[in-house]
mmCIF file of C-alpha atoms in Angstrom:
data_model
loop_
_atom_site.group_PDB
_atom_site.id
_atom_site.type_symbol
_atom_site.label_atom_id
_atom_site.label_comp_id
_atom_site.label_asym_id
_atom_site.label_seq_id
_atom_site.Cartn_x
_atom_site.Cartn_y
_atom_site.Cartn_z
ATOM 1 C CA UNK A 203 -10.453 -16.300 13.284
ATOM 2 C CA UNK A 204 -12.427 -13.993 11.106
ATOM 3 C CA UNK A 205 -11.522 -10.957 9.038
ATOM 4 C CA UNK A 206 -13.038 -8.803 11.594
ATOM 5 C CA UNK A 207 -10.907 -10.213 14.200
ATOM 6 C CA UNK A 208 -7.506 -10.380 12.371
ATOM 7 C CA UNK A 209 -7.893 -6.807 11.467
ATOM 8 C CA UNK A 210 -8.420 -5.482 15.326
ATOM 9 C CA UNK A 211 -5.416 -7.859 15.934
ATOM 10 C CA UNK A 212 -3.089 -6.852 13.019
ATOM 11 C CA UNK A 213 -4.274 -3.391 13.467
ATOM 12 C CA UNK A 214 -5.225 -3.231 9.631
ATOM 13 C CA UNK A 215 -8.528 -2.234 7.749
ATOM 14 C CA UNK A 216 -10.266 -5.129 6.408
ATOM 15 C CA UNK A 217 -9.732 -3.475 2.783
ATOM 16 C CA UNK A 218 -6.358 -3.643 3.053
ATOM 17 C CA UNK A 219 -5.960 -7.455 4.123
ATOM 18 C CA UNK A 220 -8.442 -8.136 1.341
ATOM 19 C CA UNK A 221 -6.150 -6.436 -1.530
ATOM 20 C CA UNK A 222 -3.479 -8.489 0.267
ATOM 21 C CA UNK A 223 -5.097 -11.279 -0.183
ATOM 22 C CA UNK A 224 -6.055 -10.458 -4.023
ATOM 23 C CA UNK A 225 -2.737 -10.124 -4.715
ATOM 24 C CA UNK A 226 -1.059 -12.726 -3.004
ATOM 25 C CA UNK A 227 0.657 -11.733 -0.364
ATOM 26 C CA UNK A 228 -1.473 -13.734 1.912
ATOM 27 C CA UNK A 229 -3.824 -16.908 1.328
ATOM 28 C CA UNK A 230 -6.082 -17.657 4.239
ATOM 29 C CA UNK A 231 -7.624 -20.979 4.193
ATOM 30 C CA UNK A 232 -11.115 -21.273 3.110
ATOM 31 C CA UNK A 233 -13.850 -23.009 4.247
ATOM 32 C CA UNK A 234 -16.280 -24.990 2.461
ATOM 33 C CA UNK A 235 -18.628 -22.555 2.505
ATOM 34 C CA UNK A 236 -15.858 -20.226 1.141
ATOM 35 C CA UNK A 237 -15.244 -18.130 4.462
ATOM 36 C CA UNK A 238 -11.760 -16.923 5.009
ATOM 37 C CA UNK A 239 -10.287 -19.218 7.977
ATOM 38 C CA UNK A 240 -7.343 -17.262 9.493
ATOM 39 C CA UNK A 241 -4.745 -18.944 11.094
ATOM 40 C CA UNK A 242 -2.000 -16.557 13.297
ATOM 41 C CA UNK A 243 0.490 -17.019 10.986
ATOM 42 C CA UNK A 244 -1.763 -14.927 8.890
ATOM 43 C CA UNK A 245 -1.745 -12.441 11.997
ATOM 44 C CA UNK A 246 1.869 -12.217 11.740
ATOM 45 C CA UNK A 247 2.382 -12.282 8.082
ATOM 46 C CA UNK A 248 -0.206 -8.984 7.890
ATOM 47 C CA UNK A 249 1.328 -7.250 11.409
ATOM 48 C CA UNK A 250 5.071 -8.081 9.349
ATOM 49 C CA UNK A 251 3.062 -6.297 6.128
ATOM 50 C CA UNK A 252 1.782 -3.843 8.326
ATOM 51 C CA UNK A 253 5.198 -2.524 9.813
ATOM 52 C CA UNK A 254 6.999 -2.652 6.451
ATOM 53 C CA UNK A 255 4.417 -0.697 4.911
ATOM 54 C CA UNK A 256 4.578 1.774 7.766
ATOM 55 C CA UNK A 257 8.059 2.248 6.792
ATOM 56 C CA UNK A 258 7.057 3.116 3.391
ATOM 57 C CA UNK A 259 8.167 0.301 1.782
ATOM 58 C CA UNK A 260 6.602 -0.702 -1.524
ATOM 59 C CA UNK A 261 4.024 -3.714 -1.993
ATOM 60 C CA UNK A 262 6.805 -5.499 -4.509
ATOM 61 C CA UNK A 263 9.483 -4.854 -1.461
ATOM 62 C CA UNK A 264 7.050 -6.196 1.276
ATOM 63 C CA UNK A 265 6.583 -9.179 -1.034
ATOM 64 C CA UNK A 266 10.246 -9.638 -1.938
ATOM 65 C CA UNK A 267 11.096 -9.189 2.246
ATOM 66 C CA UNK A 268 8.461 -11.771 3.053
ATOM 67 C CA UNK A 269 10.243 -14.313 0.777
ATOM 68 C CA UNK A 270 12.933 -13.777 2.394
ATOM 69 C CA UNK A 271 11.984 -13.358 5.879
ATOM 70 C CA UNK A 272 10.355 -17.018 5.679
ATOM 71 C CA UNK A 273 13.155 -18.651 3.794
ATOM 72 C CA UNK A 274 15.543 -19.893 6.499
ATOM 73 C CA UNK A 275 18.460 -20.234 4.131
ATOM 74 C CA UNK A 276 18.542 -16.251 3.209
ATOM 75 C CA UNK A 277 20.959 -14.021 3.570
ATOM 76 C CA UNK A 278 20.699 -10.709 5.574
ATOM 77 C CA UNK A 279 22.384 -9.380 2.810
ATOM 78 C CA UNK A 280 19.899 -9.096 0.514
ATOM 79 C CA UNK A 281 17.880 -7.909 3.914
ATOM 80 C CA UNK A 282 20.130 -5.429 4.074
ATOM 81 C CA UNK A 283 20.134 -4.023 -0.052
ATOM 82 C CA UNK A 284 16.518 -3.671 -0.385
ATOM 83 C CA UNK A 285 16.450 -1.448 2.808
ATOM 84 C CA UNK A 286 19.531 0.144 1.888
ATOM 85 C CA UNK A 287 17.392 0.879 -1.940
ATOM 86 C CA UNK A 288 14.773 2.280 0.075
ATOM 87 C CA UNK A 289 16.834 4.394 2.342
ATOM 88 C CA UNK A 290 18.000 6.149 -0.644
ATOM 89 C CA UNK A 291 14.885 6.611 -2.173
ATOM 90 C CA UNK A 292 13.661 8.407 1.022
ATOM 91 C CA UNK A 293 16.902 10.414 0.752
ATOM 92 C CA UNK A 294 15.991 11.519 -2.787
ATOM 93 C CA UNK A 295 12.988 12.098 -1.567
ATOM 94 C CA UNK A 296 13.854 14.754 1.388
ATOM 95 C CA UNK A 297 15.937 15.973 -0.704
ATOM 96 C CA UNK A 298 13.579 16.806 -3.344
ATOM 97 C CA UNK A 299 11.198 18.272 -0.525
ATOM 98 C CA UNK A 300 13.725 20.302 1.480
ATOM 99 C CA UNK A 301 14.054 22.265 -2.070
ATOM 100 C CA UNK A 302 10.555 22.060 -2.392
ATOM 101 C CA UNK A 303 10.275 23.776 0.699
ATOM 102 C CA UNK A 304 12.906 26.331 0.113
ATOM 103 C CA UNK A 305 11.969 27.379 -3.110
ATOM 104 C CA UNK A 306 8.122 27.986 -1.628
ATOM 105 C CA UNK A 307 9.352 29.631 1.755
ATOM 106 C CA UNK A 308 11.006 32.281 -0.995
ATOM 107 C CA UNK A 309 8.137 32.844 -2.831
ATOM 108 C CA UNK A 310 5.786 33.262 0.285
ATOM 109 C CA UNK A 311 8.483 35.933 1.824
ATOM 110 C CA UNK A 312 8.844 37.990 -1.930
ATOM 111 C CA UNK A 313 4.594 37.916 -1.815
ATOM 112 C CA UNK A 314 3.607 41.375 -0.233
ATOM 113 C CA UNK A 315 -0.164 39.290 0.276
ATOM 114 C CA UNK A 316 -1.734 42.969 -0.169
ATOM 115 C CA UNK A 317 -4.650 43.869 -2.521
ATOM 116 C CA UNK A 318 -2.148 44.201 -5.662
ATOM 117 C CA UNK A 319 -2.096 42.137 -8.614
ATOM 118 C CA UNK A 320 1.328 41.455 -8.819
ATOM 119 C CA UNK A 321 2.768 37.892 -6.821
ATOM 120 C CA UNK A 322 5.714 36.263 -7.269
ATOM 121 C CA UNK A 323 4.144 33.241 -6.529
ATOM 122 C CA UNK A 324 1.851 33.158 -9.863
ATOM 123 C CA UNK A 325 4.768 34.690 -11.607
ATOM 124 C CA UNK A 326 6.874 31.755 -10.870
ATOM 125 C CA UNK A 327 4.256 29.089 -11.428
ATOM 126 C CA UNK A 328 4.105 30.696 -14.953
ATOM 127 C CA UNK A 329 7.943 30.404 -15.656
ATOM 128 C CA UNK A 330 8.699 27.936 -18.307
ATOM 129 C CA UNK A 331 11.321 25.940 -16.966
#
């Protein structure tokens, strides 16, 4: 298969299997004319990427779960932590935005949006914290 074809099937842009290949999360055979030569296994390794990265996980955690998800001796344990890392970073994350969000639905609300120059929006912005 070529590139062209992988990505339709792995449902990824050809930029992105390229940086995976750069950085070694896949390795499609070459030819001898240096063509990429893709194999399914490199279909499933990018639709695995693909999903995990639609999850939001990070390029080191995609590599680290792709260790693990072809070693047949792991443990679904340490499956289990690096999702369990990222759940809380997402958490954090919410979290962070749900104040975000508050904070700016107060702001918006004390704003009269009329033709003065006083806002509470600019106001705060300019607040040291």
């Amino acid at each position: 298969m070529n590139i062209g074809e992988v990505a339709n099937m792995a449902d990824l842009p050809i930029k992105t299997i390229r940086y995976y290949e750069e950085i070694g999360l896949i390795k499609p055979k070459r030819s001898t004319n240096g063509y990429r030569i893709f194999r399914e296994s490199d279909v499933h390794k990018l639709t695995f990427l693909g999903r995990a990265r639609s999850l939001g996980f990070s390029i080191e955690d995609c590599r680290a779960l792709l260790q693990l998800y072809e070693n047949d001796t792991r443990a679904s344990a340490d499956v289990k932590k690096i999702a369990q890392e990222h759940l809380m970073c997402i958490e954090a994350k919410v979290k962070e935005l749900q104040a975000m969000r508050s904070t700016l639905s107060h702001l918006i609300e004390a704003c009269s949006g009329d033709g003065r120059p006083s806002c509470p929006i600019l106001s705060d912005l300019a607040t040291l914290s």
